[in-house]
Tab-separated table of C-alpha atoms in Angstrom:
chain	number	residue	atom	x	y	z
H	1	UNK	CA	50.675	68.097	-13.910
H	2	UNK	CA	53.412	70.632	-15.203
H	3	UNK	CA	57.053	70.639	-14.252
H	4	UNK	CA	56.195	73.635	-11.781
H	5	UNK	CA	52.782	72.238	-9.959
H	6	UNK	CA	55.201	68.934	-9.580
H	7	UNK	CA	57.699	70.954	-7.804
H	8	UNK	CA	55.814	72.603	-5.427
H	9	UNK	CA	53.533	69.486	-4.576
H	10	UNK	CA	56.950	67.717	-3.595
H	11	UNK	CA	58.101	70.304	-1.548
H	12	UNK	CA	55.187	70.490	0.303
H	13	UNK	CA	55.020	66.586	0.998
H	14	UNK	CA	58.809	66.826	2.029
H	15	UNK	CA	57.643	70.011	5.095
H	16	UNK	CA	55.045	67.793	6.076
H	17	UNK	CA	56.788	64.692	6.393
H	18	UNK	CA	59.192	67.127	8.168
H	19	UNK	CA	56.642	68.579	10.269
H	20	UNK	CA	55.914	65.204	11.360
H	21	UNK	CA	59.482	63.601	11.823
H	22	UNK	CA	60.055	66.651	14.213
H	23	UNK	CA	56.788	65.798	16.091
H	24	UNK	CA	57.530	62.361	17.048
H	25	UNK	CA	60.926	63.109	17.813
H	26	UNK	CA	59.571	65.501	20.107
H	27	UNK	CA	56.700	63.794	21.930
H	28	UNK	CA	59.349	60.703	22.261
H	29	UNK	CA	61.675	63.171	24.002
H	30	UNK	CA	59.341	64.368	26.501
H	31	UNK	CA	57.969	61.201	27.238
H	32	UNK	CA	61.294	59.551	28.009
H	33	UNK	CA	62.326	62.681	30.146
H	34	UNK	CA	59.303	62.187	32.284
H	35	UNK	CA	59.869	58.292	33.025
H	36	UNK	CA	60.073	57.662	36.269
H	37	UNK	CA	63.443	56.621	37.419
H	38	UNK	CA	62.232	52.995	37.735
H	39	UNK	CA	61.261	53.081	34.301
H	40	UNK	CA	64.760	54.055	32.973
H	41	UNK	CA	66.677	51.327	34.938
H	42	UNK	CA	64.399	48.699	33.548
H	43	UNK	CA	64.938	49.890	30.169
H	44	UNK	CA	68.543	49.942	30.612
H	45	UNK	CA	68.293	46.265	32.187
H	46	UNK	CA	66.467	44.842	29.288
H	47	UNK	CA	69.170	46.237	26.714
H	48	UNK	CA	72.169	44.904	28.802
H	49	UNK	CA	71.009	42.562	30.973
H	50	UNK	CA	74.309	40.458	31.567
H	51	UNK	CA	75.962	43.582	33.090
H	52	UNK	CA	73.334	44.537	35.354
H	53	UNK	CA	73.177	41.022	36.450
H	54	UNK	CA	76.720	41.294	37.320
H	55	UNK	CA	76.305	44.762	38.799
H	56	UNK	CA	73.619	43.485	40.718
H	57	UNK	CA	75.688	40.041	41.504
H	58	UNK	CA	78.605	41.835	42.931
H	59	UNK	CA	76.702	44.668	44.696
H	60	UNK	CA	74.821	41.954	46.541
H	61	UNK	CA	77.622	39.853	47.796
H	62	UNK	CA	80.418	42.873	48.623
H	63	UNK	CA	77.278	44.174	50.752
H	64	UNK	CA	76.414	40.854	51.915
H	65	UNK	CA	80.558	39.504	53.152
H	66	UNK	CA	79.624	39.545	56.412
H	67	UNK	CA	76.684	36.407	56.007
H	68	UNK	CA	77.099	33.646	58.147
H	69	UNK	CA	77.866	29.987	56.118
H	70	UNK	CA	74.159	29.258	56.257
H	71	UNK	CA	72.758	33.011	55.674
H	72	UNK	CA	75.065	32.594	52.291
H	73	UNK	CA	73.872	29.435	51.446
H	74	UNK	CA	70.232	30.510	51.713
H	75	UNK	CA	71.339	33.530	49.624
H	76	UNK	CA	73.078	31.464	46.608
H	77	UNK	CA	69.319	28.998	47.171
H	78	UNK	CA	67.365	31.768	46.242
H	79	UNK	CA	69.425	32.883	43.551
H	80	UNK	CA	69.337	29.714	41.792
H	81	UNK	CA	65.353	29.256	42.177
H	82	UNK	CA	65.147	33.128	40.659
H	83	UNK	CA	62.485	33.511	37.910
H	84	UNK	CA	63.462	34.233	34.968
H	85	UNK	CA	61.525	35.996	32.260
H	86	UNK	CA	58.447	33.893	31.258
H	87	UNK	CA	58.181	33.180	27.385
H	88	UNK	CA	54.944	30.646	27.786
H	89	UNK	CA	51.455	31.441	28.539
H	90	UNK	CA	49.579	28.492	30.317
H	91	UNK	CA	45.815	29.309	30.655
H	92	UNK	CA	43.050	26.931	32.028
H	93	UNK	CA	39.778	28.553	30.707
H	94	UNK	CA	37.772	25.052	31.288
H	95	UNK	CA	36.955	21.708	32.877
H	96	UNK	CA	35.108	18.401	32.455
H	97	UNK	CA	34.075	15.609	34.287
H	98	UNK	CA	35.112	12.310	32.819
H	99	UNK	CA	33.041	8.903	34.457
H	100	UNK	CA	34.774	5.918	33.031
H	101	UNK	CA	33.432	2.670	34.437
H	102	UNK	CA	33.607	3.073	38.525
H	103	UNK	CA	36.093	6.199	38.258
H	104	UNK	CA	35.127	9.668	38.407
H	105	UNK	CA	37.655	12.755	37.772
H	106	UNK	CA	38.104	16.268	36.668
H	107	UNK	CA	40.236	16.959	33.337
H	108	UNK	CA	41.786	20.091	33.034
H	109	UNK	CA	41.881	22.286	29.577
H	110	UNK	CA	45.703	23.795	29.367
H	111	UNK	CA	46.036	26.710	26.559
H	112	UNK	CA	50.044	26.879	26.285
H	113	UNK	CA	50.805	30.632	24.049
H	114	UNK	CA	53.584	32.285	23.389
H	115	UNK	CA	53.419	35.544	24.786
H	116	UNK	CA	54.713	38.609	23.549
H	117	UNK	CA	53.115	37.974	20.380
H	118	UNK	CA	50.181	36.932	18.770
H	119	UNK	CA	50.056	33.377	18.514
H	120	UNK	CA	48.010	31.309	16.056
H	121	UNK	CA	50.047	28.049	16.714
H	122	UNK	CA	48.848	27.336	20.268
H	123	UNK	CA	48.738	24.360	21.862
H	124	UNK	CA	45.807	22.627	23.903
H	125	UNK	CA	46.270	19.381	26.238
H	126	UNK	CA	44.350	18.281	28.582
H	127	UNK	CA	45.391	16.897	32.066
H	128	UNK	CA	43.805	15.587	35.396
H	129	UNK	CA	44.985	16.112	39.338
H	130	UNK	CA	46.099	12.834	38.961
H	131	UNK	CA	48.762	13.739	36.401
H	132	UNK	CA	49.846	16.716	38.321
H	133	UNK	CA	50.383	15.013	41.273
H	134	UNK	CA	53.025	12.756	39.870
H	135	UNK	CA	54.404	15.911	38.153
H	136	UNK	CA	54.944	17.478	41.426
H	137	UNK	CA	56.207	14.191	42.895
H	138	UNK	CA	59.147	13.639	40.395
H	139	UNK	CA	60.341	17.009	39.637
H	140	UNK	CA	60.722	17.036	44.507
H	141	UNK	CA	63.070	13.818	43.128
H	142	UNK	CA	65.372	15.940	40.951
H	143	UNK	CA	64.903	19.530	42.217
H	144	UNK	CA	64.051	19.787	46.116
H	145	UNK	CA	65.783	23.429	46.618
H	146	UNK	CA	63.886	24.534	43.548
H	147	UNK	CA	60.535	23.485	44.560
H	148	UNK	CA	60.903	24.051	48.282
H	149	UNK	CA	58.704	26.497	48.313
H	150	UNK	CA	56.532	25.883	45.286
H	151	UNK	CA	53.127	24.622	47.135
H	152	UNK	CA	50.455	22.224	45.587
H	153	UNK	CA	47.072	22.091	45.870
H	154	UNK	CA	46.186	19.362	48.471
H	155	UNK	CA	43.316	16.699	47.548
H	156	UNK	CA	40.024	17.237	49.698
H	157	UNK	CA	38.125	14.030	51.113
H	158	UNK	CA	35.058	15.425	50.028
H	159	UNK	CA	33.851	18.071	47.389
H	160	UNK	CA	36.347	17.504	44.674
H	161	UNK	CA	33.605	17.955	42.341
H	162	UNK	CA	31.989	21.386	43.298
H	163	UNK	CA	32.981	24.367	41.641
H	164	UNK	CA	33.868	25.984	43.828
H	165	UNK	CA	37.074	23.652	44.239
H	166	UNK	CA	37.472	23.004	41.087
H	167	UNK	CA	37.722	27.056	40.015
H	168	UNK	CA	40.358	27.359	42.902
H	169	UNK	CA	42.239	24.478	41.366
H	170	UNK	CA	42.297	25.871	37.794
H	171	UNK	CA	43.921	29.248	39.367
H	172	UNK	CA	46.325	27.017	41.670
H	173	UNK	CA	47.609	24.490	38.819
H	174	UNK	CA	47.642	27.653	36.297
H	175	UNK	CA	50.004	29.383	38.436
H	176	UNK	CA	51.694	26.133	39.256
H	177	UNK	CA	52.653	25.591	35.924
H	178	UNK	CA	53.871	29.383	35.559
H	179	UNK	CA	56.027	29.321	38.313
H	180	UNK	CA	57.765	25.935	36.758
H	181	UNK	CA	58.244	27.298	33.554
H	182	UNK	CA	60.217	30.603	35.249
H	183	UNK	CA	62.697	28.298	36.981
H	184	UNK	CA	65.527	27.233	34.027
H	185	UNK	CA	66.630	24.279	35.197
H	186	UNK	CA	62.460	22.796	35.451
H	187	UNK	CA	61.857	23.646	32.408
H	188	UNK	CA	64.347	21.964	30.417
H	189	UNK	CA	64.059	19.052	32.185
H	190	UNK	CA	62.652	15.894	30.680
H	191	UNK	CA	60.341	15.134	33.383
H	192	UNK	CA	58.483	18.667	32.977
H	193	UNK	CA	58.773	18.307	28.970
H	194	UNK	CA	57.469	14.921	28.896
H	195	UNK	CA	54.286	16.153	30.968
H	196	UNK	CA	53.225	18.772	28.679
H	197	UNK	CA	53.709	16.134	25.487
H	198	UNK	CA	54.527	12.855	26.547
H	199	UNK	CA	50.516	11.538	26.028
H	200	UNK	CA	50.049	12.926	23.142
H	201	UNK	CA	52.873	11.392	21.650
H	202	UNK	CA	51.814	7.876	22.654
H	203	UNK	CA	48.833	8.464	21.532
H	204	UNK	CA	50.171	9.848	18.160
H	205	UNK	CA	52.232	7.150	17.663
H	206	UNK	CA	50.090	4.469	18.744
H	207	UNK	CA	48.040	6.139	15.934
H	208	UNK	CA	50.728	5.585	13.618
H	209	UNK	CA	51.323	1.785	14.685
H	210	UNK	CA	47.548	0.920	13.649
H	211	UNK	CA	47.116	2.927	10.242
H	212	UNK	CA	45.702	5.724	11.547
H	213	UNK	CA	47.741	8.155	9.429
H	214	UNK	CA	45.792	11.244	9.645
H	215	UNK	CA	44.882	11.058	12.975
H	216	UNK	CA	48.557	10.541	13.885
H	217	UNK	CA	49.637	13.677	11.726
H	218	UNK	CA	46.720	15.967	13.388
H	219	UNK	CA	48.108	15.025	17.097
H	220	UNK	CA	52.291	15.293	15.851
H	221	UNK	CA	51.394	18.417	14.327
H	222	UNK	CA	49.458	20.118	17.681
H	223	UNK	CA	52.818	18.152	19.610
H	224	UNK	CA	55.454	19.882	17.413
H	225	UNK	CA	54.827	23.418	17.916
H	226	UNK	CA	54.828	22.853	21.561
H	227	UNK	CA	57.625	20.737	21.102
H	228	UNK	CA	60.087	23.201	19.092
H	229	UNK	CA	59.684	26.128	22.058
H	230	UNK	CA	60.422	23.962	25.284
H	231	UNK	CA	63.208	22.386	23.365
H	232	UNK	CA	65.486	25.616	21.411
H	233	UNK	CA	68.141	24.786	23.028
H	234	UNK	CA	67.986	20.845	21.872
H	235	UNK	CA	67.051	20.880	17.966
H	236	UNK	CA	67.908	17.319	18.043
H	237	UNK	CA	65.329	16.315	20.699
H	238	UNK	CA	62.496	17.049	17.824
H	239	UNK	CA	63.564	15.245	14.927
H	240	UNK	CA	61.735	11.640	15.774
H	241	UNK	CA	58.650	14.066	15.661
H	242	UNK	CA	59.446	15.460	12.619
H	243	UNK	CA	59.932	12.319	11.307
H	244	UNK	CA	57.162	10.723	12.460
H	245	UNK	CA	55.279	13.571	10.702
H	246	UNK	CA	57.204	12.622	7.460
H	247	UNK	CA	56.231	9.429	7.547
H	248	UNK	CA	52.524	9.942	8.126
H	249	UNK	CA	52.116	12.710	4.774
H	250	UNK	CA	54.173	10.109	2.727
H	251	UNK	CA	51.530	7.458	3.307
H	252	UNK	CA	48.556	9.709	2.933
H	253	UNK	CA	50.487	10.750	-0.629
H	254	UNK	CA	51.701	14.364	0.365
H	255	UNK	CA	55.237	13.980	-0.681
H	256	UNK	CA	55.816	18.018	-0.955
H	257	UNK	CA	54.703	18.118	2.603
H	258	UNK	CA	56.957	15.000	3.569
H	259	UNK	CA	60.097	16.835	1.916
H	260	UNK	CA	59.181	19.589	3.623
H	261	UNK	CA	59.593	18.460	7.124
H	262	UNK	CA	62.833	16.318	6.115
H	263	UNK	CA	64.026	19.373	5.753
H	264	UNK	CA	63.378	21.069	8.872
H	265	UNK	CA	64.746	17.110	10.355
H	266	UNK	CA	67.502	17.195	8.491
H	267	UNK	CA	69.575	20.870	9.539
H	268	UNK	CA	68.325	19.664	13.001
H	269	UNK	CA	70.997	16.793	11.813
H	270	UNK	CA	74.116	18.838	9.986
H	271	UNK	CA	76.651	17.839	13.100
H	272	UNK	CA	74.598	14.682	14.178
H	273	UNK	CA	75.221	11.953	11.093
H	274	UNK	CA	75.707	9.621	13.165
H	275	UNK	CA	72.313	9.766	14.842
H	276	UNK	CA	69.618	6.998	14.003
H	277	UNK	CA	67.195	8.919	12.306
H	278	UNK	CA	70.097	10.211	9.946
H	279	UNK	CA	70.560	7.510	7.078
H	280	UNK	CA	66.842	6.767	7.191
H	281	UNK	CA	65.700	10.058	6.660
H	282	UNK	CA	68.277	10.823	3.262
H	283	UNK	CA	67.246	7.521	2.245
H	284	UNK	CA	63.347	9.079	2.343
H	285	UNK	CA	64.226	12.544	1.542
H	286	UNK	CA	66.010	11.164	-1.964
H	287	UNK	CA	63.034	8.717	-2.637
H	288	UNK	CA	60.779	11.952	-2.032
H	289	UNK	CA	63.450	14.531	-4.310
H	290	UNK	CA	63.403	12.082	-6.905
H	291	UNK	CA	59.316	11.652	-7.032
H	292	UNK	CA	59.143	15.689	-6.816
H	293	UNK	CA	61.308	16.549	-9.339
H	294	UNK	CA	63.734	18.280	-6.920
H	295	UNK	CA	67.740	17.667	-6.968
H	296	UNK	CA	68.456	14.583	-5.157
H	297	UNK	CA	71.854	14.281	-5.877
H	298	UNK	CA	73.305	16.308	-2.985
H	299	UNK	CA	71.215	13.942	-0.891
H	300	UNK	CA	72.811	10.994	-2.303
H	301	UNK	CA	76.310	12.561	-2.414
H	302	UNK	CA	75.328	12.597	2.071
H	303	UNK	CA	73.983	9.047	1.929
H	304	UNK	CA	77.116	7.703	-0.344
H	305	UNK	CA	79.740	9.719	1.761
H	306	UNK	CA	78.370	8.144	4.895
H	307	UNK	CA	78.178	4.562	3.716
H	308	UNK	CA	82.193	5.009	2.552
H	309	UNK	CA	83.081	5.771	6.674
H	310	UNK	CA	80.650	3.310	7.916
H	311	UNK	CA	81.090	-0.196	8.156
H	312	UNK	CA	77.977	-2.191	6.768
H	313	UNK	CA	75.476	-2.324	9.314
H	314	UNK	CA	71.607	-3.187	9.478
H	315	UNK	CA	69.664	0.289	8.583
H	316	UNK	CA	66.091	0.401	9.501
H	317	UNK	CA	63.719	2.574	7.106
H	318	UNK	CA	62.187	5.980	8.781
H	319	UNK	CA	59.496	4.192	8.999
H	320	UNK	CA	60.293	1.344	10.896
H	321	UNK	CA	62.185	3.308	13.654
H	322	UNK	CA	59.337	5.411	14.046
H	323	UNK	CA	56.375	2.647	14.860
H	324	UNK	CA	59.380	1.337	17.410
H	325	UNK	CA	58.745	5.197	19.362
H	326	UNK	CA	56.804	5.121	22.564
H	327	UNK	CA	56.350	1.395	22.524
H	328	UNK	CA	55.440	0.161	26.194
């Protein structure tokens, strides 16, 4: 192509890109001048929410001065069971009945997604009425305002095998969960955690106890996942997973994937040394540096620094402290 043809064949790439730029602009334009005025103010809500919380906030309570003491302590109630934006998917697409010995009962299939994106790292668990029951029953302990009005699905003398009641209880215990996870103070709490993951883990680590290192991996590594999105706000709360999973590729002889969790156990660590898991796990992650040809000097530089503060003291290895997890 000569210096001429070159020329013009750029220019007219640049007035159609042009053409183009002014098009979108456009169309944008007119769309966002025909929003509805609904529209607008949830748009402006999402980009500054804090204010129009406040705005709200104060609106609310100069309007409402004149409530009565218990009018404005039902007021302040509702405010503190108000849903907040849901970041979890729980779906129940299926069931199965499970006869063991004399006792019958329904098991429930939870899907637990991340919404607002696709998610390839879901996680599945499965749960009975049984298990929701005592859900329900210790989260009325801690939070009785909250769940006031959060209703449960009653057991039936008869028929709790039809399916007809068992498709209205996978709607009712789907939207149960839902409405948990949209209160804040539910969903970080232990007792809601620990139903979502707390069997697994057992069952992962009783794994672990007898030898059963892949089977313990497989069920740690459906746990984490779940684990690392109801706890963001508590790093620290994952890392006897993490190192559980540590300790399961190092016996099956996958030290890269070993060091690779360390890691993620050990910045869940920088400003918790003196947590359990801490010594144990540089002590691994130099062992695995060293076998991997990776620099395992900073690592000892830690584990060297820490001794120098510390007075002598029994150190179990990762290892040990992790069979001693979830032992009944």
């Amino acid at each position: 192509m000569d210096q001429d043809s070159y020329c013009t064949a750029e220019g007219e790439l640049l007035e159609a890109v042009s053409r183009i730029t002014t098009f979108s602009t456009t169309s944008l334009s007119d769309e966002e001048q025909n929003q509805p005025r609904a529209g607008i103010s949830c748009q402006m809500r999402r980009e500054n929410p804090e204010k129009e919380d406040l705005q709200d906030s104060s609106t609310s309570l100069s309007s409402n001065s004149s409530m009565t003491t218990k009018e404005l302590q039902e007021y302040w109630r509702n405010e503190k069971r108000q849903c907040r934006q849901v970041k979890l998917l729980f779906e129940i697409p299926s069931t199965r009945i499970v006869e063991h010995h004399f006792s019958k009962y329904v098991m429930y299939k939870i899907i637990i997604l991340q919404t607002g994106s696709f998610d390839s790292n879901k996680s599945v668990i499965e749960r009975r009425y049984s298990d929701f029951e005592k859900l329900h029953r210790n989260l009325l302990e801690d939070f009785s305002e909250e769940m006031e009005d959060v209703t449960f699905p009653k057991k039936t003398l008869t028929g709790n095998f039809t399916e007809e009641i068992i498709s209205e209880r996978k709607l009712a215990f789907k939207d149960y969960l839902r409405l948990l996870y949209s209160m804040k103070y539910i969903r970080k709490s232990k007792k809601f955690i620990d139903f979502l993951t707390r069997p697994e883990l057992q069952e992962a680590y009783g794994c672990l106890r007898g030898g059963q290192y892949t089977k313990a991996l497989e069920i740690l590594l459906g746990v984490i996942g779940l684990q690392e999105r109801l706890m963001r706000g508590n790093p620290v709360s994952i890392v006897p997973t993490l190192c559980a999973i540590v300790v399961c590729h190092k016996d099956l002889e996958n030290p890269a994937s070993a060091f690779e969790y360390g890691e993620k156990a050990l910045s869940c660590l920088r400003v918790h040394t003196s947590h359990r898991y801490y010594i144990p796990l540089l002590d691994t992650m130099i062992t695995l540096a060293y076998e991997l040809g990776k620099d395992f000097l900073s690592l000892q530089e830690k584990l060297e620094e820490w001794k120098a503060k510390k007075d002598p003291i029994r150190v179990f290895t990762l290892k040990e402290l992790a069979v001693r997890e979830y032992v009944q």
